[in-house]
Short mmCIF file of C-alpha atoms and ligand atoms in Angstrom, two decimals:
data_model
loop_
_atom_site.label_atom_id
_atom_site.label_comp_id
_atom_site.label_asym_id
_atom_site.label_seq_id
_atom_site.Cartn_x
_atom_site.Cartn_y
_atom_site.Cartn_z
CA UNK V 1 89.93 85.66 121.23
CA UNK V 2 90.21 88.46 123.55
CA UNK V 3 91.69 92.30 123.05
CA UNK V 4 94.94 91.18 124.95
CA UNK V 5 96.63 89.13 122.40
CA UNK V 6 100.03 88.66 122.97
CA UNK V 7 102.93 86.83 120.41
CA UNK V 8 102.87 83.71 122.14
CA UNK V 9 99.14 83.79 122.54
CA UNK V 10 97.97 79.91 123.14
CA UNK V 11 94.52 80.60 121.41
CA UNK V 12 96.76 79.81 118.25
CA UNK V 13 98.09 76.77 118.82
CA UNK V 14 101.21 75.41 116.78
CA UNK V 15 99.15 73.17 114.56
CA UNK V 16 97.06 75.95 114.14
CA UNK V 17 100.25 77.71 112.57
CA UNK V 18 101.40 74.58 111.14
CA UNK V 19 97.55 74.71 108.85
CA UNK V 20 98.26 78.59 108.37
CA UNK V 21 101.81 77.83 106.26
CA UNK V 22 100.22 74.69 104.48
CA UNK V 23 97.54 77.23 103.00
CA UNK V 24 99.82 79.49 102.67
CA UNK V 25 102.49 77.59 100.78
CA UNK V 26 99.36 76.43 98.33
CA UNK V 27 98.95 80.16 97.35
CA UNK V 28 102.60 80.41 96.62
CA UNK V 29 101.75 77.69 93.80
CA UNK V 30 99.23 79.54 91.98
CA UNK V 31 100.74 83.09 92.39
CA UNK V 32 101.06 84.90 89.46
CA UNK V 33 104.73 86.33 89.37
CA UNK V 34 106.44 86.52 86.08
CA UNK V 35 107.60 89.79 86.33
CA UNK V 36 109.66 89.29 90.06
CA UNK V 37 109.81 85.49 90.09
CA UNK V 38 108.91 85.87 93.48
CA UNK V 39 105.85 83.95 94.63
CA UNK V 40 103.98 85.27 97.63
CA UNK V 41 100.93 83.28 99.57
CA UNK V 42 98.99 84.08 102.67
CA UNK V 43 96.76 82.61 104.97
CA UNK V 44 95.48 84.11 108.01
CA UNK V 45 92.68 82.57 110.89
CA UNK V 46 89.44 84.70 110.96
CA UNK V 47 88.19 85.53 114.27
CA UNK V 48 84.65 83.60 113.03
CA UNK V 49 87.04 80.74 112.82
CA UNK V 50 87.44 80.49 108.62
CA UNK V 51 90.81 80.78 106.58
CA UNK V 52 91.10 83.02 104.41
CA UNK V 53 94.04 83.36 101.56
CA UNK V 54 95.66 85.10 99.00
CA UNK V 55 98.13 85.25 96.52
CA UNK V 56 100.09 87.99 94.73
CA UNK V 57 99.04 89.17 91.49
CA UNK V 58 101.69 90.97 88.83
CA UNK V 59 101.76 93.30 85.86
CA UNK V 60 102.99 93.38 82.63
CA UNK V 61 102.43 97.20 83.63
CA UNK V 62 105.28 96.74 86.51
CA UNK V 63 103.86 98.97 89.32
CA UNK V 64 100.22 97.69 89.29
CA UNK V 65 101.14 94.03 90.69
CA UNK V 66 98.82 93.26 93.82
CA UNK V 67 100.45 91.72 97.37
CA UNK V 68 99.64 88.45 98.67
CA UNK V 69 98.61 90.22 101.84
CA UNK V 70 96.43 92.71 99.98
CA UNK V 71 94.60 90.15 97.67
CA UNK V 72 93.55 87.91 101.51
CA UNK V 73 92.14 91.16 102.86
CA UNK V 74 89.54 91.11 99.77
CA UNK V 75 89.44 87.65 99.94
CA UNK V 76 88.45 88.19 103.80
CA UNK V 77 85.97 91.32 103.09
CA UNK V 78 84.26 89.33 99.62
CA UNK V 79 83.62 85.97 102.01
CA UNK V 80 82.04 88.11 105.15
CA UNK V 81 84.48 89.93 106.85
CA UNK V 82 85.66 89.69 109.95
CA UNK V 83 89.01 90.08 112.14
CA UNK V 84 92.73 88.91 111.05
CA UNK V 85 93.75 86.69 113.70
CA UNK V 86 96.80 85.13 113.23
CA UNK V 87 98.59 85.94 109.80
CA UNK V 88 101.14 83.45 107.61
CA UNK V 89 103.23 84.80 104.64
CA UNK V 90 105.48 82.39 102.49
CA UNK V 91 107.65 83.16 99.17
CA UNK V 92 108.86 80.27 96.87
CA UNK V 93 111.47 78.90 99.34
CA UNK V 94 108.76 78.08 102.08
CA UNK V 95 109.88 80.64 104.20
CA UNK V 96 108.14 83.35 105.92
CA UNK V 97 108.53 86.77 104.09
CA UNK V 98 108.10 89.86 105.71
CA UNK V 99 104.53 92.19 104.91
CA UNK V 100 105.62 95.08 103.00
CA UNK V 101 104.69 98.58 104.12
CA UNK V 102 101.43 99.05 102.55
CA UNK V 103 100.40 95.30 103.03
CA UNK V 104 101.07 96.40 106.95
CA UNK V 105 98.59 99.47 106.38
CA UNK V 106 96.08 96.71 105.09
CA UNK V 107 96.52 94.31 107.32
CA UNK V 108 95.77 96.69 110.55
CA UNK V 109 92.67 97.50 109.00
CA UNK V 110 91.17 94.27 109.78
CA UNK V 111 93.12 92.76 112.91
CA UNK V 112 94.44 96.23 113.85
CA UNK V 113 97.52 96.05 116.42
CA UNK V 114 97.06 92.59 118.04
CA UNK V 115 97.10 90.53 114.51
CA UNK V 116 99.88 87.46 115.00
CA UNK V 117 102.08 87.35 112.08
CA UNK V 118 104.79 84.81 111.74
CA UNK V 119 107.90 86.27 111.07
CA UNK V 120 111.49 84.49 110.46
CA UNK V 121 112.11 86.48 113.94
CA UNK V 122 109.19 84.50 115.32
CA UNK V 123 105.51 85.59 116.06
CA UNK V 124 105.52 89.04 115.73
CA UNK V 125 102.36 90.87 116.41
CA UNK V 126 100.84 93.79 114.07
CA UNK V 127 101.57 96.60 116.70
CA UNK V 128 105.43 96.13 116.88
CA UNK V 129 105.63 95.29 112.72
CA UNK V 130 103.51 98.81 112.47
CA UNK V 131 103.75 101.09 115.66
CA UNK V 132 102.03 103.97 115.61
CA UNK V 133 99.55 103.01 113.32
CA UNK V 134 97.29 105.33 111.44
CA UNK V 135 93.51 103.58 111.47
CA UNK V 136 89.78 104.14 111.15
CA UNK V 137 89.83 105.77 114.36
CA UNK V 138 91.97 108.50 113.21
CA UNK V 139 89.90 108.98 110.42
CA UNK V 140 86.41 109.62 112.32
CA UNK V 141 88.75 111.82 115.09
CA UNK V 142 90.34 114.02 112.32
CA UNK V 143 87.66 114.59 109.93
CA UNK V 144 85.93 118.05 110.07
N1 LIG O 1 105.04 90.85 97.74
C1 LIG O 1 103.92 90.39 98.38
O1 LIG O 1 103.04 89.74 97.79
N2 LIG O 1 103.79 90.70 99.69
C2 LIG O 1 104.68 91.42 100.42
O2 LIG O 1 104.42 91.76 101.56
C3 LIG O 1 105.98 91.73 99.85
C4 LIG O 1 106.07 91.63 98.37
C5 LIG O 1 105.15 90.58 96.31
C6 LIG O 1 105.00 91.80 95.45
C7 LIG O 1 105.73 91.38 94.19
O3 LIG O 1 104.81 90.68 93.35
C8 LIG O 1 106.78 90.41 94.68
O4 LIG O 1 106.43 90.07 96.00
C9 LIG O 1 108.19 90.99 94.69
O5 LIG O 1 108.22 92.20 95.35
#
């Protein structure tokens, strides 16, 4: 997959997708959400090929719960590592859910602008869901 990914990108073909949302909609099953009642799962393609998943994680001590989103990046760093791809996010109702803010900061560590995410507004990519990203390169440029 090259450095000029675009949203309709045909590297990730539609049953490619389709596979994303079926993992994804498993992790909604086994999400742990008692506290919000909203059950989160993720998929995304590694650039090595490989799935990787996650669901999110609550709190009987409210503000600790874990993202979907955030729970697949150390899902993707504990099985190798590698580069976010292509990106699906489901609630309970099968539909896509938007990342939230800090699962967008997460996310662009490991697939960085050109990750595909599927959005109810269609593929979206990284760069346009978090423009003017802060990364790893601002933190080797900044530090004294
Ligand atoms: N949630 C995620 O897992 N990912 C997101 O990007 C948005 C929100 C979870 C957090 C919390 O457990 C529940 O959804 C309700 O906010």
């Amino acid at each position: 997959m090259g450095s000029d990914r675009t949203p309709t990108d045909p590297a990730v073909t539609e049953a490619l997708w389709s596979q994303l949302a079926e993992r994804a909609a498993e992790m909604v099953g086994v999400a742990y959400a008692p506290y919000s009642r909203v059950h989160v799962g993720a998929a995304a393609l590694v650039d090595d090929g490989r799935i990787v998943t996650g669901c999110n994680v609550e709190n009987a001590s409210t503000g600790l719960g874990i993202c979907a989103e955030v729970n697949l990046t150390g899902a993707l760093v504990s099985s190798g590592g590698g580069r976010l791809v292509a990106l699906s996010v489901l609630a309970g109702d099968q539909q896509p859910i938007m990342p939230c803010g800090r699962c967008r900061q997460f996310l662009y560590e490991f697939g960085g602008d050109e990750l595909l995410v599927a959005t109810s507004e269609g593929v979206l990519t990284l760069g346009q869901l978090l423009p003017h990203a802060f990364g790893p390169g601002d933190v080797s440029a900044r530090a004294d």
